Coordinates of C-alpha atoms in Angstrom, one line a residue:
Chain U
M853 CA 0.0 0.0 0.0
R854 CA 2.8 2.4 1.0
L855 CA 4.5 1.7 -2.3
K856 CA 1.4 2.9 -4.3
K857 CA 1.1 6.2 -2.4
R858 CA 4.8 6.8 -3.0
H859 CA 4.4 6.3 -6.7
L860 CA 1.3 8.6 -6.9
G861 CA 3.4 11.4 -5.4
L862 CA 6.2 10.9 -7.8
I863 CA 3.8 10.7 -10.8
A864 CA 2.1 13.9 -9.7
Y865 CA 5.4 15.7 -9.4
L866 CA 6.6 14.5 -12.8
I867 CA 3.4 15.7 -14.4
I868 CA 3.7 19.2 -12.8
L869 CA 7.4 19.2 -13.9
F870 CA 6.4 18.3 -17.4
L871 CA 3.6 21.0 -17.8
P872 CA 5.8 24.0 -18.9
I873 CA 7.7 21.7 -21.3
Y874 CA 4.4 20.5 -22.7
W875 CA 3.4 24.1 -23.2
M876 CA 6.6 24.8 -25.1
L877 CA 6.0 21.6 -27.2
N878 CA 2.4 22.8 -27.8
M879 CA 3.6 26.2 -28.9
S880 CA 6.2 24.8 -31.2
F881 CA 3.5 23.2 -33.4
R882 CA 1.6 26.4 -33.8
T883 CA 2.1 29.6 -35.8
N884 CA 2.9 32.8 -34.0
A885 CA -0.5 34.4 -34.8
D886 CA -2.3 31.3 -33.6
I887 CA -0.5 31.3 -30.2
M888 CA -1.3 35.0 -29.6
R889 CA -4.9 34.7 -30.7
S890 CA -6.3 32.1 -28.3
F891 CA -5.7 29.7 -25.5
S892 CA -5.7 26.1 -26.7
L893 CA -4.6 22.9 -24.9
I894 CA -3.7 21.1 -28.1
P895 CA -2.6 22.7 -31.4
T896 CA -5.8 23.1 -33.3
H897 CA -4.0 23.7 -36.6
P898 CA -0.8 21.8 -36.1
T899 CA 2.1 23.0 -38.3
L900 CA 5.7 22.0 -38.8
V901 CA 6.7 25.4 -40.2
N902 CA 8.8 26.3 -37.1
Y903 CA 10.8 23.1 -37.3
M904 CA 11.2 23.4 -41.1
K905 CA 12.7 26.8 -40.6
I906 CA 15.3 25.5 -38.1
F907 CA 16.3 22.5 -40.2
T908 CA 16.6 24.4 -43.5
D909 CA 18.2 27.7 -42.3
P910 CA 22.0 27.3 -41.8
S911 CA 22.1 30.1 -39.2
W912 CA 19.8 28.0 -37.1
Y913 CA 21.1 24.4 -37.4
S914 CA 24.7 25.4 -37.3
G915 CA 24.0 26.9 -33.9
Y916 CA 23.2 23.4 -32.6
I917 CA 26.3 21.9 -34.2
N918 CA 28.5 24.7 -32.7
S919 CA 27.1 24.1 -29.3
I920 CA 27.5 20.4 -29.5
I921 CA 31.1 20.7 -30.6
Y922 CA 32.3 23.0 -27.8
V923 CA 30.2 21.3 -25.1
T924 CA 31.8 17.9 -26.1
I925 CA 35.3 19.4 -26.0
N926 CA 34.5 21.0 -22.6
T927 CA 33.2 17.7 -21.1
V928 CA 36.2 15.8 -22.3
I929 CA 38.7 18.3 -20.9
S930 CA 36.8 18.7 -17.7
L931 CA 36.5 14.9 -17.0
G932 CA 40.0 14.2 -18.2
T933 CA 41.7 16.7 -15.9
A934 CA 39.3 16.4 -13.0
L935 CA 39.6 12.6 -12.5
P936 CA 43.3 12.5 -11.4
A937 CA 42.9 15.7 -9.5
A938 CA 39.9 14.5 -7.6
Y939 CA 41.7 11.3 -6.8
A940 CA 44.6 13.3 -5.3
F941 CA 42.3 15.4 -3.2
S942 CA 40.4 12.4 -1.9
R943 CA 43.4 10.1 -1.1
Y944 CA 46.4 12.3 -0.4
Q945 CA 47.5 14.9 2.0
F946 CA 49.9 17.4 0.3
I947 CA 51.1 21.0 0.7
G948 CA 48.2 23.4 0.2
D949 CA 45.6 20.7 -0.6
K950 CA 42.8 22.3 1.3
H951 CA 43.6 25.8 0.0
V952 CA 43.8 24.7 -3.6
F953 CA 40.5 22.8 -3.3
F954 CA 38.7 25.8 -1.9
W955 CA 40.3 28.1 -4.4
L956 CA 39.0 25.9 -7.2
L957 CA 35.5 26.2 -5.7
T958 CA 35.6 29.9 -5.6
N959 CA 35.8 30.0 -9.4
R960 CA 32.3 28.7 -9.5
M961 CA 31.2 31.7 -7.4
A962 CA 32.4 34.7 -9.4
P963 CA 29.6 36.8 -11.1
P964 CA 30.2 36.2 -14.8
A965 CA 28.9 39.6 -16.0
V966 CA 32.0 41.6 -15.2
F967 CA 34.4 38.9 -16.3
L968 CA 33.2 39.3 -19.9
L969 CA 35.5 42.2 -20.9
P970 CA 38.7 40.6 -19.4
F971 CA 37.8 37.3 -21.0
F972 CA 37.4 38.9 -24.4
Q973 CA 40.8 40.6 -24.0
L974 CA 42.4 37.4 -22.9
Y975 CA 41.2 35.3 -25.7
S976 CA 41.8 38.1 -28.3
T977 CA 45.5 38.0 -27.2
F978 CA 45.7 34.3 -28.1
N979 CA 43.8 34.8 -31.4
L980 CA 41.1 32.4 -30.2
I981 CA 38.0 34.6 -30.7
D982 CA 35.2 32.8 -32.5
T983 CA 36.6 29.3 -32.1
H984 CA 35.0 26.3 -30.4
I985 CA 38.1 25.8 -28.3
A986 CA 37.8 29.3 -26.8
V987 CA 34.3 28.7 -25.5
A988 CA 35.2 25.2 -24.3
L989 CA 38.2 26.6 -22.4
S990 CA 36.2 29.5 -20.9
H991 CA 33.5 27.1 -19.6
C992 CA 36.3 25.1 -17.9
L993 CA 36.4 28.0 -15.4
F994 CA 33.3 26.8 -13.7
N995 CA 33.0 23.2 -15.0
V996 CA 36.4 21.9 -14.0
P997 CA 36.0 22.9 -10.3
L998 CA 32.6 21.4 -10.3
A999 CA 33.8 18.2 -11.8
V1000 CA 36.7 17.9 -9.2
W1001 CA 34.2 18.6 -6.4
I1002 CA 31.6 16.1 -7.4
L1003 CA 34.1 13.4 -8.3
E1004 CA 36.0 13.9 -5.0
G1005 CA 32.7 13.4 -3.1
F1006 CA 32.1 10.0 -4.9
M1007 CA 35.7 8.9 -4.6
S1008 CA 35.8 9.6 -0.8
G1009 CA 32.8 7.2 -0.5
V1010 CA 35.0 4.3 -1.8
P1011 CA 36.9 2.7 1.0
R1012 CA 40.7 3.1 0.8
E1013 CA 41.2 -0.6 1.5
I1014 CA 40.3 -1.2 -2.1
D1015 CA 43.3 0.9 -3.3
E1016 CA 45.6 -0.8 -0.8
T1017 CA 44.5 -4.3 -1.8
A1018 CA 45.0 -3.5 -5.5
F1019 CA 48.5 -2.2 -4.9
I1020 CA 49.4 -5.2 -2.8
D1021 CA 48.1 -7.4 -5.7
G1022 CA 50.7 -5.7 -7.9
Y1023 CA 48.5 -3.3 -9.9
S1024 CA 50.3 -0.3 -11.3
F1025 CA 48.6 3.1 -10.6
P1026 CA 47.3 3.7 -14.1
R1027 CA 46.1 0.1 -14.4
F1028 CA 44.4 0.3 -11.0
F1029 CA 42.8 3.6 -11.8
I1030 CA 41.3 2.5 -15.1
R1031 CA 40.5 -1.1 -14.4
V1032 CA 39.4 -1.0 -10.8
F1033 CA 38.7 2.5 -9.6
I1034 CA 36.8 4.1 -12.5
P1035 CA 34.2 1.3 -12.7
L1036 CA 33.7 1.8 -8.9
I1037 CA 32.7 5.5 -9.3
R1038 CA 30.7 5.1 -12.5
A1039 CA 27.6 6.7 -10.9
G1040 CA 29.8 9.7 -10.0
I1041 CA 31.3 10.0 -13.5
G1042 CA 27.8 9.8 -15.1
V1043 CA 26.6 12.6 -12.9
T1044 CA 29.7 14.7 -13.5
A1045 CA 29.5 14.2 -17.3
F1046 CA 25.9 15.2 -17.3
F1047 CA 26.6 18.3 -15.2
C1048 CA 29.5 19.5 -17.3
F1049 CA 27.4 19.0 -20.4
M1050 CA 24.4 20.7 -18.9
F1051 CA 26.2 23.8 -17.5
S1052 CA 28.2 24.3 -20.7
W1053 CA 25.1 23.8 -22.8
V1054 CA 22.9 26.4 -21.2
E1055 CA 25.7 29.0 -20.6
L1056 CA 25.0 32.0 -22.7
L1057 CA 27.0 35.1 -21.6
L1058 CA 30.6 33.8 -22.2
A1059 CA 29.7 31.8 -25.3
R1060 CA 28.0 34.8 -26.9
T1061 CA 30.9 37.2 -26.0
L1062 CA 33.6 34.9 -27.4
T1063 CA 31.9 34.1 -30.7
T1064 CA 30.7 36.0 -33.7
T1065 CA 29.7 33.7 -36.5
A1066 CA 31.8 30.6 -37.0
A1067 CA 31.2 29.2 -33.5
K1068 CA 28.0 30.9 -32.4
P1069 CA 26.0 28.8 -29.9
I1070 CA 22.3 28.0 -30.3
A1071 CA 21.3 30.0 -27.2
A1072 CA 22.7 33.1 -28.8
T1073 CA 21.1 32.4 -32.2
M1074 CA 17.7 32.2 -30.4
T1075 CA 18.0 35.6 -28.7
R1076 CA 19.3 37.4 -31.8
T1077 CA 17.0 36.1 -34.5
V1078 CA 14.0 36.5 -32.2
S1079 CA 14.7 40.1 -31.3
A1080 CA 15.0 41.2 -35.0
T1081 CA 11.3 40.9 -35.9
G1082 CA 9.7 41.0 -32.5
L1083 CA 9.2 37.7 -30.7
D1084 CA 8.3 34.7 -32.9
W1085 CA 7.1 32.5 -30.0
G1086 CA 6.4 29.4 -32.2
L1087 CA 9.9 29.4 -33.6
L1088 CA 11.4 30.1 -30.2
A1089 CA 9.5 27.2 -28.7
A1090 CA 10.6 24.8 -31.4
A1091 CA 14.2 25.9 -31.0
G1092 CA 13.7 25.4 -27.2
I1093 CA 12.4 21.9 -27.7
L1094 CA 15.3 21.0 -29.9
T1095 CA 17.8 22.3 -27.3
I1096 CA 16.5 19.6 -24.9
V1097 CA 17.1 16.7 -27.4
P1098 CA 21.0 16.3 -27.2
G1099 CA 21.0 16.5 -23.4
A1100 CA 18.1 14.0 -23.1
L1101 CA 20.2 11.6 -25.2
V1102 CA 23.2 12.2 -23.0
I1103 CA 21.2 11.3 -19.8
W1104 CA 19.7 8.3 -21.6
F1105 CA 23.3 7.0 -22.3
V1106 CA 24.6 7.7 -18.7
R1107 CA 21.4 6.4 -17.1
N1108 CA 22.7 3.0 -16.4
H1109 CA 25.8 4.4 -14.6
L1110 CA 23.4 6.6 -12.6
A1111 CA 21.0 3.8 -11.7
K1112 CA 23.2 0.8 -11.2
G1113 CA 25.7 2.5 -8.9
F1114 CA 28.0 1.0 -6.4
A1115 CA 26.8 -2.6 -5.7
L1116 CA 26.9 -3.7 -9.4
G1117 CA 29.9 -1.6 -10.3
R1118 CA 32.2 -3.6 -8.0
V1119 CA 34.7 -5.7 -10.0
Chain O
M1471 CA 39.7 9.6 7.4
N1472 CA 43.5 9.6 7.5
K1473 CA 45.1 10.1 4.1
W1474 CA 48.4 9.2 2.6
R1475 CA 50.9 12.0 2.9
D1476 CA 52.7 12.6 -0.4
N1477 CA 53.5 15.9 -2.0
K1478 CA 53.9 14.1 -5.4
A1479 CA 50.1 14.1 -5.6
W1480 CA 50.5 17.7 -6.7
F1481 CA 51.3 16.3 -10.2
L1482 CA 47.8 14.9 -10.4
V1483 CA 46.3 18.3 -9.6
L1484 CA 48.6 20.3 -11.9
P1485 CA 46.5 20.1 -15.1
V1486 CA 43.4 21.3 -13.3
F1487 CA 45.3 24.0 -11.6
A1488 CA 46.8 25.3 -14.8
I1489 CA 43.6 25.2 -16.8
V1490 CA 41.6 27.1 -14.1
A1491 CA 44.4 29.6 -13.3
F1492 CA 44.7 30.5 -17.0
S1493 CA 41.1 31.7 -17.1
A1494 CA 40.7 32.8 -13.5
I1495 CA 43.7 34.8 -12.4
I1496 CA 44.2 37.2 -15.3
P1497 CA 40.5 38.3 -15.4
L1498 CA 40.4 38.7 -11.7
M1499 CA 43.5 40.9 -11.8
T1500 CA 41.8 43.0 -14.5
V1501 CA 38.7 43.4 -12.3
V1502 CA 40.7 44.4 -9.3
N1503 CA 42.6 46.9 -11.5
Y1504 CA 39.3 48.4 -12.8
S1505 CA 37.9 48.7 -9.3
V1506 CA 40.4 51.3 -8.2
Q1507 CA 40.4 53.5 -11.3
D1508 CA 38.1 56.0 -12.9
I1509 CA 37.9 55.0 -16.6
F1510 CA 36.8 57.5 -19.3
G1511 CA 38.2 55.6 -22.3
P1512 CA 41.3 53.9 -23.6
G1513 CA 44.3 55.6 -22.0
Q1514 CA 42.2 57.9 -19.8
R1515 CA 42.3 56.4 -16.4
Y1516 CA 42.8 57.9 -13.0
F1517 CA 43.6 56.1 -9.8
V1518 CA 40.9 56.7 -7.2
G1519 CA 41.8 54.2 -4.5
V1520 CA 38.9 52.8 -2.5
E1521 CA 36.4 55.4 -3.5
W1522 CA 34.2 53.0 -5.6
F1523 CA 34.1 50.5 -2.7
R1524 CA 33.0 53.2 -0.3
D1525 CA 30.3 54.4 -2.8
V1526 CA 29.0 50.9 -3.4
L1527 CA 28.9 49.9 0.2
L1528 CA 26.9 53.0 1.1
D1529 CA 24.5 52.6 -1.8
A1530 CA 21.0 52.1 -0.3
R1531 CA 19.8 50.3 -3.5
L1532 CA 22.5 47.8 -3.0
H1533 CA 21.3 47.1 0.5
D1534 CA 17.8 46.7 -0.8
A1535 CA 19.0 44.3 -3.6
L1536 CA 21.1 42.3 -1.2
F1537 CA 18.2 41.9 1.2
K1538 CA 16.0 40.6 -1.6
Q1539 CA 18.7 38.4 -2.9
L1540 CA 19.2 36.8 0.6
S1541 CA 15.4 36.3 1.1
F1542 CA 15.1 34.7 -2.4
S1543 CA 18.1 32.3 -1.9
F1544 CA 16.8 31.3 1.6
L1545 CA 13.3 30.5 0.3
V1546 CA 14.7 28.6 -2.7
L1547 CA 17.1 26.5 -0.5
V1548 CA 14.5 25.6 2.2
T1549 CA 12.1 24.4 -0.6
E1550 CA 14.4 22.7 -3.1
I1551 CA 16.6 20.7 -0.8
P1552 CA 13.9 18.8 1.1
L1553 CA 11.8 18.4 -2.0
G1554 CA 14.7 17.1 -4.0
I1555 CA 15.5 14.5 -1.3
V1556 CA 11.8 13.3 -1.1
I1557 CA 11.7 12.9 -4.9
A1558 CA 15.0 11.0 -4.9
L1559 CA 13.6 8.6 -2.2
M1560 CA 10.4 8.1 -4.2
M1561 CA 12.1 7.2 -7.4
P1562 CA 12.3 3.6 -8.6
K1563 CA 15.7 1.9 -8.1
K1564 CA 16.0 0.2 -11.5
G1565 CA 14.3 -0.7 -14.8
W1566 CA 12.9 1.5 -17.5
T1567 CA 10.8 3.5 -15.1
A1568 CA 14.0 4.7 -13.3
S1569 CA 15.5 5.7 -16.7
A1570 CA 12.3 7.5 -17.7
C1571 CA 12.3 9.4 -14.4
L1572 CA 15.9 10.5 -14.9
V1573 CA 15.2 11.7 -18.4
I1574 CA 12.1 13.7 -17.4
L1575 CA 13.9 15.2 -14.3
A1576 CA 16.7 16.4 -16.5
L1577 CA 14.5 18.1 -19.1
P1578 CA 14.2 21.6 -17.4
L1579 CA 17.9 21.7 -16.7
L1580 CA 18.7 21.4 -20.4
I1581 CA 16.9 24.5 -21.6
P1582 CA 19.0 27.7 -21.9
W1583 CA 18.2 30.0 -19.0
N1584 CA 17.0 32.9 -21.1
V1585 CA 14.6 30.6 -23.0
I1586 CA 13.1 29.4 -19.7
G1587 CA 12.3 33.0 -18.8
T1588 CA 10.8 33.6 -22.2
I1589 CA 8.6 30.5 -22.2
W1590 CA 7.4 31.3 -18.7
I1591 CA 6.2 34.7 -19.9
I1592 CA 3.7 32.9 -22.1
F1593 CA 3.1 30.0 -19.7
T1594 CA 1.9 32.4 -17.0
R1595 CA -0.2 34.7 -19.2
P1596 CA -3.8 34.6 -18.0
D1597 CA -5.2 34.8 -21.6
I1598 CA -3.0 32.4 -23.6
G1599 CA -0.9 30.5 -21.0
L1600 CA -1.6 27.2 -19.3
F1601 CA -0.6 28.2 -15.8
G1602 CA -2.2 31.7 -16.0
A1603 CA -5.4 30.2 -17.3
I1604 CA -5.6 27.6 -14.6
V1605 CA -5.1 30.2 -11.8
N1606 CA -7.6 32.5 -13.4
N1607 CA -10.2 29.9 -13.7
A1608 CA -9.7 29.1 -10.0
G1609 CA -10.9 32.7 -9.4
I1610 CA -7.5 34.2 -8.5
A1611 CA -6.4 37.4 -10.3
F1612 CA -2.8 36.8 -11.1
D1613 CA -0.4 39.2 -12.9
H1614 CA 3.3 39.1 -12.4
T1615 CA 3.8 42.3 -14.4
A1616 CA 1.7 44.4 -12.0
S1617 CA 1.8 42.8 -8.5
P1618 CA 5.1 42.4 -6.7
V1619 CA 3.7 39.4 -4.7
D1620 CA 2.7 37.7 -7.9
A1621 CA 6.1 38.5 -9.5
W1622 CA 7.8 36.9 -6.5
I1623 CA 5.5 33.8 -6.6
T1624 CA 6.1 33.4 -10.3
L1625 CA 9.9 33.7 -9.9
M1626 CA 9.9 31.2 -7.0
L1627 CA 7.8 28.7 -8.9
M1628 CA 10.0 29.0 -11.9
E1629 CA 13.2 28.6 -9.9
I1630 CA 11.8 25.6 -8.0
W1631 CA 10.5 24.0 -11.1
H1632 CA 13.8 24.6 -12.9
W1633 CA 16.3 23.5 -10.2
T1634 CA 14.7 21.0 -7.9
P1635 CA 15.6 18.2 -10.4
L1636 CA 19.3 19.0 -9.9
V1637 CA 19.0 18.3 -6.2
A1638 CA 16.9 15.2 -6.9
L1639 CA 19.5 13.9 -9.5
L1640 CA 22.4 14.4 -7.0
A1641 CA 20.5 12.9 -4.1
Y1642 CA 19.5 9.9 -6.3
A1643 CA 23.1 9.3 -7.4
G1644 CA 24.1 9.4 -3.7
L1645 CA 21.4 6.9 -2.8
R1646 CA 22.4 4.6 -5.5
A1647 CA 26.0 4.5 -4.1
I1648 CA 24.8 2.9 -0.9
P1649 CA 25.6 -0.8 -0.9
E1650 CA 22.7 -3.2 -0.6
A1651 CA 24.3 -4.8 2.4
Y1652 CA 23.5 -1.8 4.5
Y1653 CA 19.8 -2.1 3.9
Q1654 CA 19.9 -5.9 4.6
A1655 CA 21.6 -5.2 7.9
A1656 CA 19.0 -2.6 8.8
K1657 CA 16.2 -5.1 7.9
I1658 CA 17.7 -7.8 10.2
D1659 CA 17.9 -5.2 13.0
G1660 CA 14.3 -4.4 12.4
A1661 CA 15.0 -0.7 11.7
S1662 CA 12.0 1.6 10.8
S1663 CA 12.1 3.4 7.5
W1664 CA 12.7 6.6 9.3
A1665 CA 15.7 5.1 11.1
V1666 CA 17.0 3.8 7.7
F1667 CA 16.7 7.3 6.4
R1668 CA 18.2 9.1 9.4
Y1669 CA 21.1 6.7 10.1
I1670 CA 21.9 5.2 6.7
Q1671 CA 20.6 7.2 3.8
L1672 CA 21.1 10.8 5.1
P1673 CA 24.7 10.3 6.3
K1674 CA 25.6 8.6 3.0
M1675 CA 24.1 11.4 1.0
R1676 CA 26.0 14.1 3.0
G1677 CA 28.6 14.5 0.3
V1678 CA 26.2 15.0 -2.6
L1679 CA 23.9 17.1 -0.5
T1680 CA 26.8 19.4 0.4
I1681 CA 27.3 19.8 -3.3
A1682 CA 23.6 20.4 -4.0
L1683 CA 23.3 22.9 -1.2
L1684 CA 26.3 25.0 -2.2
L1685 CA 25.5 24.8 -5.9
R1686 CA 22.0 25.9 -5.4
F1687 CA 23.1 28.7 -3.1
M1688 CA 25.7 30.0 -5.6
D1689 CA 23.4 29.8 -8.6
S1690 CA 20.4 31.3 -6.9
F1691 CA 22.6 34.0 -5.6
L1692 CA 23.9 34.7 -9.1
I1693 CA 20.5 34.3 -10.8
Y1694 CA 20.3 36.7 -13.7
A1695 CA 18.7 35.6 -17.0
E1696 CA 15.4 34.3 -15.8
P1697 CA 14.2 37.2 -13.7
F1698 CA 15.7 39.6 -16.3
V1699 CA 13.7 38.1 -19.1
L1700 CA 10.5 37.4 -17.0
T1701 CA 10.1 40.7 -15.1
G1702 CA 13.1 42.9 -16.0
G1703 CA 13.6 43.4 -12.3
G1704 CA 10.1 44.8 -11.9
P1705 CA 7.4 45.7 -11.1
G1706 CA 9.3 48.7 -9.8
N1707 CA 12.5 47.3 -8.2
T1708 CA 10.7 44.4 -6.4
T1709 CA 12.6 41.7 -8.2
T1710 CA 15.9 43.6 -8.8
F1711 CA 18.4 41.1 -7.4
L1712 CA 22.1 41.7 -7.1
S1713 CA 23.1 40.6 -10.5
I1714 CA 20.4 42.6 -12.3
Y1715 CA 21.5 45.7 -10.4
L1716 CA 25.1 44.9 -11.2
V1717 CA 24.4 44.7 -14.9
K1718 CA 22.4 47.9 -14.8
I1719 CA 25.6 49.6 -13.4
A1720 CA 28.1 47.9 -15.7
V1721 CA 26.2 47.9 -19.0
G1722 CA 23.3 50.4 -18.5
Q1723 CA 25.5 53.2 -17.2
F1724 CA 28.9 51.8 -18.3
D1725 CA 30.5 52.6 -15.0
L1726 CA 33.3 50.0 -15.1
G1727 CA 35.0 51.1 -11.9
P1728 CA 31.9 50.9 -9.6
A1729 CA 30.8 47.8 -11.4
A1730 CA 34.2 46.1 -10.7
A1731 CA 34.1 47.2 -7.1
F1732 CA 30.5 45.9 -6.9
S1733 CA 31.4 42.6 -8.3
L1734 CA 34.3 42.1 -6.0
I1735 CA 32.1 42.8 -3.0
Y1736 CA 29.4 40.5 -4.5
F1737 CA 32.1 37.8 -4.9
L1738 CA 33.2 38.2 -1.3
I1739 CA 29.7 37.9 0.1
I1740 CA 29.2 34.6 -1.8
L1741 CA 32.6 33.4 -0.7
L1742 CA 31.8 34.2 2.9
F1743 CA 28.5 32.4 2.9
C1744 CA 29.9 29.3 1.1
W1745 CA 32.7 29.1 3.5
L1746 CA 30.3 29.2 6.4
F1747 CA 28.1 26.6 4.9
Y1748 CA 31.1 24.4 4.1
Q1749 CA 32.5 24.6 7.6
A1750 CA 29.1 23.9 9.1
L1751 CA 28.5 20.9 6.9
Q1752 CA 32.0 19.5 7.6
A1753 CA 31.4 19.8 11.3
V1754 CA 28.0 18.0 11.0
G1755 CA 29.8 15.2 9.2
T1756 CA 32.5 14.6 11.7
G1757 CA 29.8 14.6 14.5
D1758 CA 28.1 11.7 12.7
K1759 CA 31.2 9.6 12.4
A1760 CA 32.2 9.9 16.0

């Protein structure tokens, strides 16, 4: 009986959660005039014109491609550098460990608005303006600390005896790390990868400042095109729906790592 | 937990240190540099010392914005953290339902922040929006563009809708990391479900909940795009939070010096709160283990 009540609560929450998304989906199948004219629970004259525009106009679909490229680069850099660092923070005591850890966190706290101008100057100096790598690197400022932080939390949950046993068994550090340790913290890596992807995907200020055309992200395309002719709500909604798709795929692929977790991850 | 003492571990941290320092230290130096100068244009700068800091600290509108910001973050945290934990506890442990829950939970997080604000404009409109229409049909006059209370309610709802999934996802990942043996042991001891939560699940979630709490605090304290798009800081100044006020100074009036001083003070406030939270949570943790 208790199980049923629990499920009802969850279902109610998920429905409420889904309502604004549904409204966006509903709007994406309607023309702008139709949206502004009347309230309607389902599209009365469903149309694909908004999606057609996004898939045929290069300035729209290239926005998605640009975003996917720099977000992928950022996630790879963030995870690749954060994994060893998080291991060091969770297992070793070394000079300045606590200070460096907290300093890393502080970079997640800086208000981004005033960092824009210095960032622009910095990346201009290296001739990196309007490249995917510039955006990917600039997002490392907040994603790398976050990745280190989350991974450290998960790694500290793994008992140290596992490391000791593996080293006694003659594992070298890299072999132990890849073969034994990474499978143990799969849940943590899944969460971290998703968060890096997510925060880089929705970040707009830095991405817009560091790009002009060749690497312009989708979030910037949306604001710019929309403001030119007043708000085209239907087009905006369709673009919004499409921004969800890549991330939903990512979470679908990492879901097993999230859901299986510790017990099954043990080698 | 006693750790190995080895300074060679620094080599493992070095890549992270280098990559963050590259994009953190130089901009921070520039901001500090701006904050003590009066800037008229390229080459026209005058050193003014701590004048901007004094101006900003004495600014009554800043005090107002800070008070609103603190209230907002407090309300957001006390709602989202418990709600997120409850949802994580309700979620199925495996199978396709677990996957489906995860995907639905993640949806709001994946929409760019400015788009969320824009969609909620329509969503809450009484004539053509779903939420506005429901509230209106219930006989409540609701308009976030005119009433400060309604503007606050709308922003709170949007924020809670948007970010509770993040807390739930983290809490869920934390729960999944608890070995099945713990539950079996609790079952043998005849522990109640409250006892399981209090003495097994909550302590084991401490790490991820620390992350969730600090992340939500920082991001709600830095919130910009959603209230800017939804209400523009209005009606009046009722939803002008710190970041909106900061951008008004920096971009609206193009006062780089005061804006830089403002952002350094802003940064220090967040730093102070995070440090306090962090210390408090660490202390709670060691108490549990003892």
